[in-house]
mmCIF file of the C-alpha atoms, coordinates in Angstrom:
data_MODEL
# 
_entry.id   MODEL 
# 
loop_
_atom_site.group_PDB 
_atom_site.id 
_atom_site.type_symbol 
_atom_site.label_atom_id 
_atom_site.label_alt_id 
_atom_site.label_comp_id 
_atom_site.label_asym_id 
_atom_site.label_entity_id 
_atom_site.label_seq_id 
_atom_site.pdbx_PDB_ins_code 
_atom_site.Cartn_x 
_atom_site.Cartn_y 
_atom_site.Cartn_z 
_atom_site.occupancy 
_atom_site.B_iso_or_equiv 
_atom_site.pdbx_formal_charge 
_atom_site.auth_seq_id 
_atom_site.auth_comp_id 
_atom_site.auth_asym_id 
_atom_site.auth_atom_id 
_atom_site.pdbx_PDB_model_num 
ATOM 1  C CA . UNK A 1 1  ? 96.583  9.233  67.390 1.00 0.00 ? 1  UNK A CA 1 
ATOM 2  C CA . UNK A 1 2  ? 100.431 9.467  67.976 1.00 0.00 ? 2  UNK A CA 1 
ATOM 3  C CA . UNK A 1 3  ? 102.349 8.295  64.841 1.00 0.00 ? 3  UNK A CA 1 
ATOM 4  C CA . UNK A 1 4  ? 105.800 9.015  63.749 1.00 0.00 ? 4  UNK A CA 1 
ATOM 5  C CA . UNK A 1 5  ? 106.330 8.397  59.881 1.00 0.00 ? 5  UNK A CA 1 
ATOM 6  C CA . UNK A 1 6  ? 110.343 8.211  58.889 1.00 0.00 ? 6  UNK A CA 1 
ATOM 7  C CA . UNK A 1 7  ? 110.563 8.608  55.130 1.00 0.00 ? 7  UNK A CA 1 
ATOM 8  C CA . UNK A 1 8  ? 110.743 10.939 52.292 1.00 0.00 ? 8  UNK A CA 1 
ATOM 9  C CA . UNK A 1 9  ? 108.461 13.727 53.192 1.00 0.00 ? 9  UNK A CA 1 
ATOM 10 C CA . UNK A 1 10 ? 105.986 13.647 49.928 1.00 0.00 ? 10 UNK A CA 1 
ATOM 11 C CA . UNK A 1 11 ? 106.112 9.442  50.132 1.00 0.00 ? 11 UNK A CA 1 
ATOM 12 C CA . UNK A 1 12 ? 104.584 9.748  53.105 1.00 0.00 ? 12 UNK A CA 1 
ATOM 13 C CA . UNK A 1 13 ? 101.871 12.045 53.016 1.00 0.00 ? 13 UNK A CA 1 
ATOM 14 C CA . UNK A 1 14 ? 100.500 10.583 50.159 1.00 0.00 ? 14 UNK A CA 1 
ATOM 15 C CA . UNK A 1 15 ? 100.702 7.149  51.309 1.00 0.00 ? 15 UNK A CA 1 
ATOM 16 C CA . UNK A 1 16 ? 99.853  7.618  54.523 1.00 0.00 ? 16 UNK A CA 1 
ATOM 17 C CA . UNK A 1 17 ? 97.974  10.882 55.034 1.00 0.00 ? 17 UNK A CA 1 
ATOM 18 C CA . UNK A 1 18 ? 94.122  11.361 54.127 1.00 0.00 ? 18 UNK A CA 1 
ATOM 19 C CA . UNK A 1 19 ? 93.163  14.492 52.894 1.00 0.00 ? 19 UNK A CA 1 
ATOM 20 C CA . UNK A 1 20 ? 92.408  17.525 55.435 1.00 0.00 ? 20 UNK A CA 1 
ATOM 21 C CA . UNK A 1 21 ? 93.647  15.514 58.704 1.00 0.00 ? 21 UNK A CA 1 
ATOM 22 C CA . UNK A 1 22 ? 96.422  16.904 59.384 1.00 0.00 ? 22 UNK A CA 1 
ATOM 23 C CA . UNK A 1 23 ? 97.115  19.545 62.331 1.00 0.00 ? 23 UNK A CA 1 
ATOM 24 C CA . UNK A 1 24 ? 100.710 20.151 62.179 1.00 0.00 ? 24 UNK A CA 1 
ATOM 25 C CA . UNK A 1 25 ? 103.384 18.563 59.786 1.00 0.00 ? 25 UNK A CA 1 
ATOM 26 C CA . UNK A 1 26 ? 106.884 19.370 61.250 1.00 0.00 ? 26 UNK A CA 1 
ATOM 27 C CA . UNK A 1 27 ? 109.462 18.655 58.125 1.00 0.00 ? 27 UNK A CA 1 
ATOM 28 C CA . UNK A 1 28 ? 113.366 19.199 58.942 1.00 0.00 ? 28 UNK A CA 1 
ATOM 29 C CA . UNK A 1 29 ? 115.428 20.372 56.359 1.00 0.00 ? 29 UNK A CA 1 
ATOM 30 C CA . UNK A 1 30 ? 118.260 19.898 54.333 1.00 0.00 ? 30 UNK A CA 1 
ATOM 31 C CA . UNK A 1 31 ? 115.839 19.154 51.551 1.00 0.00 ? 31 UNK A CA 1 
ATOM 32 C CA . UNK A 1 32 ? 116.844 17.369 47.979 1.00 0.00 ? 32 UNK A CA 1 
ATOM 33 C CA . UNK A 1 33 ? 120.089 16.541 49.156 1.00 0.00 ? 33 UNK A CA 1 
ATOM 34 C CA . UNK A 1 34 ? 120.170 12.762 48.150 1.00 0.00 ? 34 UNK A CA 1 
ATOM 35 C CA . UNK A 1 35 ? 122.135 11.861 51.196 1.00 0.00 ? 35 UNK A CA 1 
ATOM 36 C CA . UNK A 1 36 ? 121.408 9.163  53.472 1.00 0.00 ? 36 UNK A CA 1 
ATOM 37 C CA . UNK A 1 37 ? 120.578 10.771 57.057 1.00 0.00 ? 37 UNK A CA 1 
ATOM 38 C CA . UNK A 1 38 ? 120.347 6.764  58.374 1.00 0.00 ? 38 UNK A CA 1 
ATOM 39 C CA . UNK A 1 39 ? 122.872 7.712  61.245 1.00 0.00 ? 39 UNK A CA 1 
ATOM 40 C CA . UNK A 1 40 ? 124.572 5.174  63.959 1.00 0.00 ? 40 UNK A CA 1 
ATOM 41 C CA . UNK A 1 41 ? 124.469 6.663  67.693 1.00 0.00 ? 41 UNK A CA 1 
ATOM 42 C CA . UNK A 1 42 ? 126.454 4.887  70.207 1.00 0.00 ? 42 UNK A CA 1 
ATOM 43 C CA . UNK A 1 43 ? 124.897 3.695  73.097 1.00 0.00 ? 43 UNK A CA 1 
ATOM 44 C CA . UNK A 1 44 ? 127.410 2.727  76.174 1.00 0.00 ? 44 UNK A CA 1 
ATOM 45 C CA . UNK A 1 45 ? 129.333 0.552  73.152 1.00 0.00 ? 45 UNK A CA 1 
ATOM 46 C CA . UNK A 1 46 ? 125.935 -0.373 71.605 1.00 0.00 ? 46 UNK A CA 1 
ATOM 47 C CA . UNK A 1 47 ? 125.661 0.560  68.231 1.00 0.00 ? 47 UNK A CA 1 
ATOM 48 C CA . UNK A 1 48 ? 121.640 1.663  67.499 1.00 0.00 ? 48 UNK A CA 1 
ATOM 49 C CA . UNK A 1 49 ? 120.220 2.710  63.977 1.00 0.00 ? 49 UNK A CA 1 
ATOM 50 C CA . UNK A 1 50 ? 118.041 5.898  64.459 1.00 0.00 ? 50 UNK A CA 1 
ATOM 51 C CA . UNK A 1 51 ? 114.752 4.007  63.656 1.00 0.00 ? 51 UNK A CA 1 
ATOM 52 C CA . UNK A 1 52 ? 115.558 1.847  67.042 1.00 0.00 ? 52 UNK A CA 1 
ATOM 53 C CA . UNK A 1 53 ? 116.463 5.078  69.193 1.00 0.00 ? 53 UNK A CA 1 
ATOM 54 C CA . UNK A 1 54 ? 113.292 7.045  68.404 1.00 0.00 ? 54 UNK A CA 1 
ATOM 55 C CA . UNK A 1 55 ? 111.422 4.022  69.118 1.00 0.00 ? 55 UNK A CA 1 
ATOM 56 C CA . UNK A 1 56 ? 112.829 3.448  72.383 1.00 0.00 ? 56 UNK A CA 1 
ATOM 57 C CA . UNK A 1 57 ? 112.588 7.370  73.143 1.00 0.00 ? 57 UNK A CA 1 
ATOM 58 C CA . UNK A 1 58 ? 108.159 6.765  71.913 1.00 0.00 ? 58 UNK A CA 1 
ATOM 59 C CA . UNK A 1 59 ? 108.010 3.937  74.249 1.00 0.00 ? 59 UNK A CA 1 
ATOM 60 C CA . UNK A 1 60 ? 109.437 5.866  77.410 1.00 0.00 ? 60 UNK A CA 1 
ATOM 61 C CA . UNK A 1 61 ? 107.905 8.758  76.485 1.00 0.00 ? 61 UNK A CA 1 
ATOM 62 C CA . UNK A 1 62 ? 104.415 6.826  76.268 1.00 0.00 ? 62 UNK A CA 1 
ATOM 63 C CA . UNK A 1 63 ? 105.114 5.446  79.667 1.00 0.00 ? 63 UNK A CA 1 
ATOM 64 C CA . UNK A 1 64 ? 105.737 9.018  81.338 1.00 0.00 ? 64 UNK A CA 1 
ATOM 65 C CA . UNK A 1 65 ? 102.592 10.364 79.819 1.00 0.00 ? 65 UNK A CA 1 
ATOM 66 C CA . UNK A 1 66 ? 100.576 7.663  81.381 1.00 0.00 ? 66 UNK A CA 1 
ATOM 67 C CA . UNK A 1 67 ? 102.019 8.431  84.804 1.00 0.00 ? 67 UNK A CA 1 
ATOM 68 C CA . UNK A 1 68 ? 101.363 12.244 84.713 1.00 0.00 ? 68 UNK A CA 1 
# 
C-alpha cells in the first residue's frame, strides 16, 4: 500500500496507523517548532500549495513505476 500522510507526526499515527504495521516511518525534523511549513512553490507563474505538488509528483511517479 503506498500512502503519504501530511500532518503532525503523532496525529497521524494514531489516527491512521494500526498497531505493529509499520516498516519504516521517515519523520523530518525541525520538531515542536509551531511554524507553519505550508509553503508556496512557483510553477512557470503558477502558484501550487505543497499538498498539490507532492500529489502531482505520486501520480507521475505511479505512472513510471507501471512502465518499468
Amino acid at each position: 500500500m503506498k500512502k503519504l500522510f501530511y500532518g503532525d507526526n503523532l496525529d497521524v499515527l494514531r489516527k491512521f496507523v494500526r498497531d505493529e504495521t509499520v516498516d519504516l516511518c521517515y519523520i523530518d525534523p525541525p520538531f515542536n517548532s509551531k511554524r507553519n511549513y505550508n509553503c508556496i512553490c512557483n510553477n512557470n507563474g503558477k502558484l501550487i500549495d505543497i499538498i498539490e505538488l507532492s500529489n502531482s509528483f505520486w501520480r507521475f511517479l505511479n505512472e513510471t513505476v507501471s512502465k518499468v
